[in-house]
Amino acid sequence: AMTVVIDVDVTRGRMSVKNHPLSGVTAPQWFGIIRRHWRSIDVLTFAPRLMFLTMMSVINSIGAMADYVFYGRAVRRTVIRDDPVFIVGHPRTGTTHLHNVLSQDVNRFGVATTFDVGFPSGFLSTRRCAPALGMLMDSTRPMDNMRLAHDTPQEDEVATNQMSSCASPYAPLLFMRDEAHFRKFYELDETHEEYPCEREEIERWRSSFMWFVRKLQYKHGEGKRLLLKSPVHAARIRVLAKMFPNAQFIFISRHPYDVFKSAVNMADTYYWQCYFQRCTVADVQEFILKQGEILHDAYVRDAKTLPKHTLYEMRFDALDADPVKAISALYDHFGWSDFETTVAPALRTYSQSLENFKKNSFSKLSDDAKRVVNARWKNWFVDLKYDADDA
């Protein structure tokens, strides 16, 4: 039996419909989820949420049809560039902060916004409605007070999870009890020893992801590189490098204790808004720990295969302490131009806007929790050279 070392409320807010990661699902996608997973859904417990999403799926289908009619042909003709930049790293390591910072380089990068990933099937034709959708989400992220608006940069896997009817490692946010069932979607590998992913499942993920990327490329134009960020991409370096031969990767890391504390806080403040099934604190703890193991081991294995000029590794502390210096070093590494003229001024303005932003302060981890983290995330301490406390 697993020792539970975290305190998370898993019963809160069952009537809540805000901030749901499937708010943009279309009727066919929604019925695809129900068809595959109806046995796992606690219908009576989560009836209001399920009814809300069913209603949204009808509205979203209209947006999807509009995208198909007005933009379908132009999107299909769009050439996807083979050189996106991927920001990867374990969840809660600062990937969002880095995404926000790099997105200031508007001449170089196009990003996915909260609206794009929230409503991936209809965002091209419904973008005028974007401000109104503030009703469906909070103005700051529930877990860490960072600004959240329809135009803030956001992770593409949220879109892929909806478009593929949950062929994604984000699905456990809905089905936390069945978390193990979705582990195959981290690495998307048919021959994986522990979690082989069937070819048609890989294709479900791939076709959804590529269609979303194609729409993004159309939106920004073929002159812009896409700047894509999803923590779970850390387990897919090999897959992504094959799909995009000139891709570049930025990996950001942070102390495992800080990441664990932040992940527990996120589970407590946000996950309950997503659930379709009752779950235990032990389920949540296992999800956090197992995700850390899978992402880390896959990343370390695959990063070794990348040529030096396609990967840059940085630490959250360095970015936090001096964003201009940290990003300048990154630009130097990749040989990207115009840092001083365009990016640095925008960065200084952006950093000033964050000065009132309060980073969460968490209480210290208990010795029991440290023991669990030391054991389960041992490789992380060793490979990335972080010190573990003797607990």
Tab-separated table of C-alpha atoms in Angstrom:
chain	number	residue	atom	x	y	z
A	1	ALA	CA	0.000	0.000	0.000
A	2	MET	CA	1.206	3.488	-0.803
A	3	THR	CA	2.003	5.986	1.930
A	4	VAL	CA	-0.059	9.102	1.298
A	5	VAL	CA	2.103	12.137	2.055
A	6	ILE	CA	0.007	14.902	0.476
A	7	ASP	CA	-3.158	16.700	1.469
A	8	VAL	CA	-5.488	17.370	-1.452
A	9	ASP	CA	-9.225	17.979	-1.499
A	10	VAL	CA	-10.697	15.535	-4.036
A	11	THR	CA	-14.380	16.064	-3.182
A	12	ARG	CA	-14.693	19.809	-3.632
A	13	GLY	CA	-16.754	21.653	-6.236
A	14	ARG	CA	-18.660	18.865	-7.930
A	15	MET	CA	-21.176	21.407	-9.209
A	16	SER	CA	-18.398	23.554	-10.694
A	17	VAL	CA	-18.302	24.076	-14.470
A	18	LYS	CA	-15.601	26.784	-14.732
A	19	ASN	CA	-12.088	26.354	-16.182
A	20	HIS	CA	-12.880	22.927	-17.628
A	21	PRO	CA	-10.248	21.628	-20.083
A	22	LEU	CA	-12.999	20.256	-22.352
A	23	SER	CA	-14.980	23.503	-22.638
A	24	GLY	CA	-14.165	23.600	-26.366
A	25	VAL	CA	-15.089	20.009	-27.207
A	26	THR	CA	-17.372	19.398	-30.216
A	27	ALA	CA	-20.273	16.937	-30.203
A	28	PRO	CA	-18.407	14.208	-32.170
A	29	GLN	CA	-15.348	14.581	-29.898
A	30	TRP	CA	-17.521	14.543	-26.762
A	31	PHE	CA	-19.432	11.447	-27.845
A	32	GLY	CA	-16.099	9.829	-28.716
A	33	ILE	CA	-15.002	10.318	-25.097
A	34	ILE	CA	-18.305	8.999	-23.758
A	35	ARG	CA	-18.260	5.999	-26.098
A	36	ARG	CA	-14.777	4.982	-24.966
A	37	HIS	CA	-15.039	5.799	-21.281
A	38	TRP	CA	-18.727	5.732	-20.248
A	39	ARG	CA	-18.090	2.944	-17.750
A	40	SER	CA	-15.604	5.170	-15.926
A	41	ILE	CA	-17.844	8.231	-15.553
A	42	ASP	CA	-19.663	8.813	-12.251
A	43	VAL	CA	-22.703	10.338	-13.905
A	44	LEU	CA	-24.768	11.212	-10.838
A	45	THR	CA	-21.877	12.808	-8.960
A	46	PHE	CA	-20.850	15.028	-11.858
A	47	ALA	CA	-24.194	15.507	-13.647
A	48	PRO	CA	-24.061	19.348	-13.805
A	49	ARG	CA	-20.565	19.313	-15.322
A	50	LEU	CA	-21.526	16.627	-17.849
A	51	MET	CA	-24.695	18.478	-18.862
A	52	PHE	CA	-22.780	21.741	-19.216
A	53	LEU	CA	-20.176	20.117	-21.491
A	54	THR	CA	-22.881	18.422	-23.570
A	55	MET	CA	-24.480	21.838	-24.111
A	56	MET	CA	-21.097	23.401	-24.929
A	57	SER	CA	-20.354	20.599	-27.403
A	58	VAL	CA	-23.389	21.623	-29.473
A	59	ILE	CA	-22.292	25.279	-29.519
A	60	ASN	CA	-18.691	24.288	-30.313
A	61	SER	CA	-19.854	22.148	-33.216
A	62	ILE	CA	-21.272	25.266	-34.860
A	63	GLY	CA	-17.878	26.983	-34.483
A	64	ALA	CA	-16.158	23.921	-35.913
A	65	MET	CA	-18.456	23.908	-38.940
A	66	ALA	CA	-17.756	27.606	-39.472
A	67	ASP	CA	-13.982	26.940	-39.365
A	68	TYR	CA	-14.447	24.125	-41.863
A	69	VAL	CA	-16.561	26.186	-44.257
A	70	PHE	CA	-14.677	29.492	-44.096
A	71	TYR	CA	-11.107	28.375	-43.449
A	72	GLY	CA	-10.891	24.648	-44.234
A	73	ARG	CA	-9.413	24.931	-47.688
A	74	ALA	CA	-6.899	27.652	-46.740
A	75	VAL	CA	-5.764	25.671	-43.692
A	76	ARG	CA	-5.299	22.501	-45.747
A	77	ARG	CA	-3.106	24.437	-48.186
A	78	THR	CA	-0.924	25.856	-45.405
A	79	VAL	CA	2.618	24.533	-45.289
A	80	ILE	CA	3.631	23.688	-41.731
A	81	ARG	CA	7.181	24.852	-41.091
A	82	ASP	CA	9.585	22.149	-39.957
A	83	ASP	CA	11.314	24.351	-37.368
A	84	PRO	CA	9.028	24.984	-34.403
A	85	VAL	CA	10.566	25.680	-31.002
A	86	PHE	CA	9.347	23.394	-28.222
A	87	ILE	CA	9.467	24.432	-24.570
A	88	VAL	CA	9.537	21.293	-22.441
A	89	GLY	CA	10.058	20.402	-18.818
A	90	HIS	CA	8.094	18.794	-16.030
A	91	PRO	CA	4.824	20.583	-15.129
A	92	ARG	CA	5.448	23.326	-12.518
A	93	THR	CA	9.060	23.966	-13.591
A	94	GLY	CA	8.387	27.389	-15.116
A	95	THR	CA	7.455	26.384	-18.666
A	96	THR	CA	4.564	28.889	-18.685
A	97	HIS	CA	6.814	31.708	-17.485
A	98	LEU	CA	9.360	30.869	-20.205
A	99	HIS	CA	6.577	30.641	-22.827
A	100	ASN	CA	5.304	34.101	-21.788
A	101	VAL	CA	8.809	35.550	-21.893
A	102	LEU	CA	9.737	34.162	-25.340
A	103	SER	CA	6.355	35.093	-26.800
A	104	GLN	CA	7.447	38.749	-26.392
A	105	ASP	CA	9.532	38.147	-29.543
A	106	VAL	CA	6.532	38.747	-31.781
A	107	ASN	CA	8.567	39.161	-34.977
A	108	ARG	CA	9.935	35.638	-34.707
A	109	PHE	CA	7.278	33.520	-32.989
A	110	GLY	CA	3.622	32.626	-33.259
A	111	VAL	CA	2.045	31.036	-30.179
A	112	ALA	CA	-1.155	29.233	-29.289
A	113	THR	CA	-3.339	31.316	-26.968
A	114	THR	CA	-5.692	30.196	-24.211
A	115	PHE	CA	-8.578	30.735	-26.621
A	116	ASP	CA	-6.904	28.737	-29.428
A	117	VAL	CA	-6.273	25.669	-27.265
A	118	GLY	CA	-9.536	26.018	-25.348
A	119	PHE	CA	-11.612	26.080	-28.536
A	120	PRO	CA	-9.340	24.340	-31.059
A	121	SER	CA	-12.056	23.288	-33.481
A	122	GLY	CA	-13.526	26.741	-33.991
A	123	PHE	CA	-11.001	29.375	-32.914
A	124	LEU	CA	-10.474	30.888	-36.380
A	125	SER	CA	-14.098	31.842	-36.975
A	126	THR	CA	-15.111	32.524	-33.365
A	127	ARG	CA	-12.148	34.653	-32.234
A	128	ARG	CA	-14.348	37.763	-32.075
A	129	CYS	CA	-16.253	36.017	-29.286
A	130	ALA	CA	-13.065	35.342	-27.314
A	131	PRO	CA	-13.443	38.142	-24.734
A	132	ALA	CA	-16.969	36.934	-23.870
A	133	LEU	CA	-15.583	33.546	-22.896
A	134	GLY	CA	-14.075	35.117	-19.802
A	135	MET	CA	-17.264	33.881	-18.160
A	136	LEU	CA	-16.022	30.307	-18.437
A	137	MET	CA	-12.685	30.902	-16.754
A	138	ASP	CA	-11.023	32.808	-13.949
A	139	SER	CA	-8.866	35.865	-14.637
A	140	THR	CA	-5.852	34.305	-12.896
A	141	ARG	CA	-4.707	30.686	-12.910
A	142	PRO	CA	-6.363	28.889	-9.993
A	143	MET	CA	-3.062	27.352	-8.894
A	144	ASP	CA	-0.608	30.232	-8.986
A	145	ASN	CA	-2.188	33.656	-9.591
A	146	MET	CA	-0.575	34.078	-13.024
A	147	ARG	CA	-2.666	36.178	-15.389
A	148	LEU	CA	-5.086	34.114	-17.433
A	149	ALA	CA	-6.884	35.646	-20.391
A	150	HIS	CA	-8.058	34.524	-23.800
A	151	ASP	CA	-4.859	35.892	-25.386
A	152	THR	CA	-2.196	34.579	-22.978
A	153	PRO	CA	0.114	31.874	-24.407
A	154	GLN	CA	-1.100	28.391	-23.567
A	155	GLU	CA	-0.082	24.763	-24.004
A	156	ASP	CA	-1.061	22.975	-27.206
A	157	GLU	CA	-1.713	19.608	-25.540
A	158	VAL	CA	-4.953	21.077	-24.127
A	159	ALA	CA	-6.142	21.365	-27.746
A	160	THR	CA	-4.908	17.907	-28.729
A	161	ASN	CA	-6.613	16.301	-25.728
A	162	GLN	CA	-9.976	17.698	-26.853
A	163	MET	CA	-9.586	17.083	-30.587
A	164	SER	CA	-8.423	13.479	-30.108
A	165	SER	CA	-11.165	12.589	-27.602
A	166	CYS	CA	-8.612	12.085	-24.815
A	167	ALA	CA	-5.719	10.374	-26.629
A	168	SER	CA	-3.505	12.363	-24.276
A	169	PRO	CA	-1.743	12.247	-20.909
A	170	TYR	CA	-4.045	15.147	-19.920
A	171	ALA	CA	-6.997	12.740	-19.789
A	172	PRO	CA	-6.232	11.674	-16.172
A	173	LEU	CA	-7.390	15.137	-15.085
A	174	LEU	CA	-10.844	13.827	-16.013
A	175	PHE	CA	-10.288	10.148	-15.184
A	176	MET	CA	-7.867	10.268	-12.250
A	177	ARG	CA	-8.810	6.795	-10.985
A	178	ASP	CA	-7.884	5.317	-14.383
A	179	GLU	CA	-4.628	7.272	-14.667
A	180	ALA	CA	-2.578	4.175	-15.602
A	181	HIS	CA	-4.710	3.634	-18.710
A	182	PHE	CA	-3.384	6.878	-20.250
A	183	ARG	CA	0.345	6.422	-19.580
A	184	LYS	CA	0.893	5.131	-23.114
A	185	PHE	CA	0.134	8.634	-24.443
A	186	TYR	CA	3.275	10.160	-22.911
A	187	GLU	CA	5.818	8.522	-25.201
A	188	LEU	CA	3.520	7.364	-28.042
A	189	ASP	CA	5.703	4.345	-28.691
A	190	GLU	CA	4.356	1.112	-30.205
A	191	THR	CA	7.273	-0.940	-28.908
A	192	HIS	CA	7.425	0.520	-25.374
A	193	GLU	CA	8.205	-2.168	-22.791
A	194	GLU	CA	5.822	-0.903	-20.131
A	195	TYR	CA	3.252	1.233	-21.932
A	196	PRO	CA	3.010	0.318	-25.621
A	197	CYS	CA	0.667	2.593	-27.560
A	198	GLU	CA	-1.378	1.030	-30.364
A	199	ARG	CA	-0.804	2.444	-33.836
A	200	GLU	CA	-4.357	3.771	-34.209
A	201	GLU	CA	-4.075	5.510	-30.823
A	202	ILE	CA	-0.823	7.176	-31.904
A	203	GLU	CA	-2.570	8.252	-35.098
A	204	ARG	CA	-5.478	9.724	-33.108
A	205	TRP	CA	-3.005	11.876	-31.186
A	206	ARG	CA	-0.888	12.717	-34.240
A	207	SER	CA	-3.673	13.737	-36.592
A	208	SER	CA	-5.289	15.941	-33.925
A	209	PHE	CA	-1.980	17.591	-33.005
A	210	MET	CA	-0.990	18.201	-36.630
A	211	TRP	CA	-4.366	19.648	-37.584
A	212	PHE	CA	-4.134	22.072	-34.657
A	213	VAL	CA	-0.551	23.013	-35.596
A	214	ARG	CA	-1.649	23.537	-39.205
A	215	LYS	CA	-4.422	25.907	-38.079
A	216	LEU	CA	-1.923	27.798	-35.904
A	217	GLN	CA	0.538	28.103	-38.770
A	218	TYR	CA	-2.268	29.427	-40.975
A	219	LYS	CA	-3.280	31.945	-38.309
A	220	HIS	CA	0.261	33.311	-37.907
A	221	GLY	CA	1.408	32.918	-41.508
A	222	GLU	CA	4.237	30.807	-42.872
A	223	GLY	CA	6.779	33.523	-42.020
A	224	LYS	CA	6.558	32.817	-38.285
A	225	ARG	CA	8.114	29.968	-36.337
A	226	LEU	CA	5.672	28.303	-33.981
A	227	LEU	CA	6.618	28.444	-30.311
A	228	LEU	CA	4.918	25.419	-28.755
A	229	LYS	CA	4.851	24.575	-25.066
A	230	SER	CA	3.529	21.513	-23.312
A	231	PRO	CA	5.321	19.878	-20.396
A	232	VAL	CA	4.344	16.386	-21.599
A	233	HIS	CA	6.334	16.943	-24.821
A	234	ALA	CA	9.392	16.254	-22.624
A	235	ALA	CA	8.603	12.544	-23.093
A	236	ARG	CA	8.283	12.885	-26.897
A	237	ILE	CA	11.530	14.475	-28.014
A	238	ARG	CA	12.191	11.576	-30.403
A	239	VAL	CA	8.690	11.656	-31.908
A	240	LEU	CA	8.701	15.438	-32.348
A	241	ALA	CA	12.221	15.579	-33.799
A	242	LYS	CA	11.108	13.059	-36.427
A	243	MET	CA	7.951	15.053	-37.233
A	244	PHE	CA	9.851	18.371	-37.393
A	245	PRO	CA	13.428	17.800	-38.624
A	246	ASN	CA	14.579	21.375	-37.826
A	247	ALA	CA	12.825	21.731	-34.477
A	248	GLN	CA	14.690	23.198	-31.507
A	249	PHE	CA	14.017	22.314	-27.894
A	250	ILE	CA	14.346	24.302	-24.691
A	251	PHE	CA	14.278	22.286	-21.480
A	252	ILE	CA	13.703	24.043	-18.165
A	253	SER	CA	14.222	22.376	-14.792
A	254	ARG	CA	13.535	23.230	-11.169
A	255	HIS	CA	14.245	21.612	-7.808
A	256	PRO	CA	12.166	18.427	-7.412
A	257	TYR	CA	10.893	19.484	-3.962
A	258	ASP	CA	9.578	22.768	-5.355
A	259	VAL	CA	7.997	20.966	-8.281
A	260	PHE	CA	6.316	18.430	-6.019
A	261	LYS	CA	4.947	21.112	-3.675
A	262	SER	CA	3.679	23.103	-6.630
A	263	ALA	CA	2.109	20.026	-8.237
A	264	VAL	CA	0.286	19.168	-5.011
A	265	ASN	CA	-0.968	22.745	-4.771
A	266	MET	CA	-2.190	22.583	-8.367
A	267	ALA	CA	-4.042	19.331	-7.668
A	268	ASP	CA	-5.686	20.942	-4.649
A	269	THR	CA	-6.673	24.188	-6.371
A	270	TYR	CA	-7.492	22.988	-9.883
A	271	TYR	CA	-7.859	19.254	-10.559
A	272	TRP	CA	-11.227	19.005	-8.799
A	273	GLN	CA	-12.655	21.328	-11.458
A	274	CYS	CA	-11.923	18.659	-14.100
A	275	TYR	CA	-13.001	15.293	-12.654
A	276	PHE	CA	-15.589	12.965	-14.206
A	277	GLN	CA	-15.027	10.282	-11.586
A	278	ARG	CA	-14.534	10.119	-7.844
A	279	CYS	CA	-10.934	9.469	-6.864
A	280	THR	CA	-8.710	9.224	-3.800
A	281	VAL	CA	-5.778	11.324	-2.628
A	282	ALA	CA	-3.583	8.276	-3.297
A	283	ASP	CA	-4.693	8.332	-6.967
A	284	VAL	CA	-3.621	11.965	-7.292
A	285	GLN	CA	-0.292	11.370	-5.565
A	286	GLU	CA	0.490	8.443	-7.855
A	287	PHE	CA	-0.391	10.521	-10.923
A	288	ILE	CA	2.050	13.268	-9.864
A	289	LEU	CA	4.890	10.872	-9.002
A	290	LYS	CA	4.494	8.589	-12.007
A	291	GLN	CA	4.300	11.533	-14.390
A	292	GLY	CA	7.573	12.831	-12.945
A	293	GLU	CA	9.270	9.474	-13.504
A	294	ILE	CA	8.015	8.981	-17.051
A	295	LEU	CA	8.796	12.517	-18.243
A	296	HIS	CA	12.239	12.598	-16.685
A	297	ASP	CA	13.466	9.205	-17.835
A	298	ALA	CA	12.162	9.631	-21.388
A	299	TYR	CA	13.638	13.127	-21.658
A	300	VAL	CA	17.095	12.152	-20.406
A	301	ARG	CA	17.175	9.149	-22.740
A	302	ASP	CA	16.097	11.121	-25.851
A	303	ALA	CA	17.935	14.398	-25.197
A	304	LYS	CA	21.221	12.510	-25.663
A	305	THR	CA	20.252	11.846	-29.287
A	306	LEU	CA	19.771	15.539	-30.164
A	307	PRO	CA	22.575	17.534	-31.819
A	308	LYS	CA	23.950	20.285	-29.543
A	309	HIS	CA	22.527	23.163	-31.595
A	310	THR	CA	18.954	21.881	-31.278
A	311	LEU	CA	18.739	21.739	-27.477
A	312	TYR	CA	19.207	24.318	-24.731
A	313	GLU	CA	18.828	23.434	-21.051
A	314	MET	CA	18.166	26.071	-18.422
A	315	ARG	CA	17.150	26.373	-14.781
A	316	PHE	CA	14.101	28.101	-13.420
A	317	ASP	CA	16.191	29.897	-10.777
A	318	ALA	CA	18.328	31.578	-13.439
A	319	LEU	CA	15.281	32.702	-15.420
A	320	ASP	CA	13.596	33.954	-12.274
A	321	ALA	CA	16.643	35.856	-11.020
A	322	ASP	CA	17.503	37.664	-14.264
A	323	PRO	CA	15.205	37.019	-17.255
A	324	VAL	CA	17.160	39.288	-19.628
A	325	LYS	CA	20.468	37.567	-18.897
A	326	ALA	CA	18.954	34.053	-19.049
A	327	ILE	CA	17.170	34.665	-22.363
A	328	SER	CA	20.196	36.432	-23.843
A	329	ALA	CA	22.252	33.274	-23.211
A	330	LEU	CA	19.554	31.183	-24.873
A	331	TYR	CA	19.543	33.426	-27.981
A	332	ASP	CA	23.337	33.206	-28.141
A	333	HIS	CA	23.211	29.417	-27.988
A	334	PHE	CA	20.752	29.138	-30.877
A	335	GLY	CA	22.343	31.976	-32.850
A	336	TRP	CA	19.067	33.920	-32.963
A	337	SER	CA	19.496	37.572	-33.899
A	338	ASP	CA	17.896	40.837	-32.739
A	339	PHE	CA	17.928	40.097	-29.024
A	340	GLU	CA	19.146	43.543	-27.931
A	341	THR	CA	17.043	45.541	-30.368
A	342	THR	CA	13.635	43.866	-30.129
A	343	VAL	CA	13.474	41.248	-27.408
A	344	ALA	CA	15.341	42.851	-24.495
A	345	PRO	CA	13.129	45.997	-24.363
A	346	ALA	CA	9.937	43.921	-24.523
A	347	LEU	CA	11.346	41.643	-21.827
A	348	ARG	CA	12.124	44.536	-19.514
A	349	THR	CA	8.582	45.835	-19.892
A	350	TYR	CA	7.170	42.358	-19.300
A	351	SER	CA	9.370	41.838	-16.205
A	352	GLN	CA	8.159	45.143	-14.773
A	353	SER	CA	4.556	44.050	-15.279
A	354	LEU	CA	5.291	40.991	-13.135
A	355	GLU	CA	6.695	42.893	-10.211
A	356	ASN	CA	3.392	42.806	-8.322
A	357	PHE	CA	2.901	39.129	-9.147
A	358	LYS	CA	3.070	37.080	-5.967
A	359	LYS	CA	4.729	33.713	-6.412
A	360	ASN	CA	3.140	31.092	-4.184
A	361	SER	CA	4.940	30.483	-0.951
A	362	PHE	CA	4.515	26.901	0.153
A	363	SER	CA	5.142	25.404	3.545
A	364	LYS	CA	8.092	23.029	3.827
A	365	LEU	CA	7.715	19.435	2.723
A	366	SER	CA	7.302	16.923	5.536
A	367	ASP	CA	10.084	14.383	6.056
A	368	ASP	CA	7.714	11.646	4.882
A	369	ALA	CA	7.047	13.534	1.652
A	370	LYS	CA	10.762	14.121	1.097
A	371	ARG	CA	11.437	10.413	1.532
A	372	VAL	CA	8.842	9.589	-1.107
A	373	VAL	CA	10.156	12.226	-3.530
A	374	ASN	CA	13.778	11.165	-2.922
A	375	ALA	CA	12.886	7.567	-3.741
A	376	ARG	CA	10.551	8.074	-6.683
A	377	TRP	CA	12.379	10.965	-8.344
A	378	LYS	CA	15.881	9.749	-7.542
A	379	ASN	CA	17.069	9.944	-11.175
A	380	TRP	CA	15.963	13.529	-11.356
A	381	PHE	CA	18.215	14.571	-8.448
A	382	VAL	CA	21.145	12.652	-9.917
A	383	ASP	CA	20.844	13.572	-13.612
A	384	LEU	CA	20.059	17.249	-13.101
A	385	LYS	CA	22.360	17.629	-10.085
A	386	TYR	CA	19.866	18.782	-7.491
A	387	ASP	CA	20.620	18.147	-3.810
A	388	ALA	CA	18.255	15.968	-1.793
A	389	ASP	CA	17.773	16.503	1.936
A	390	ASP	CA	18.393	13.480	4.102
A	391	ALA	CA	14.946	12.794	5.436
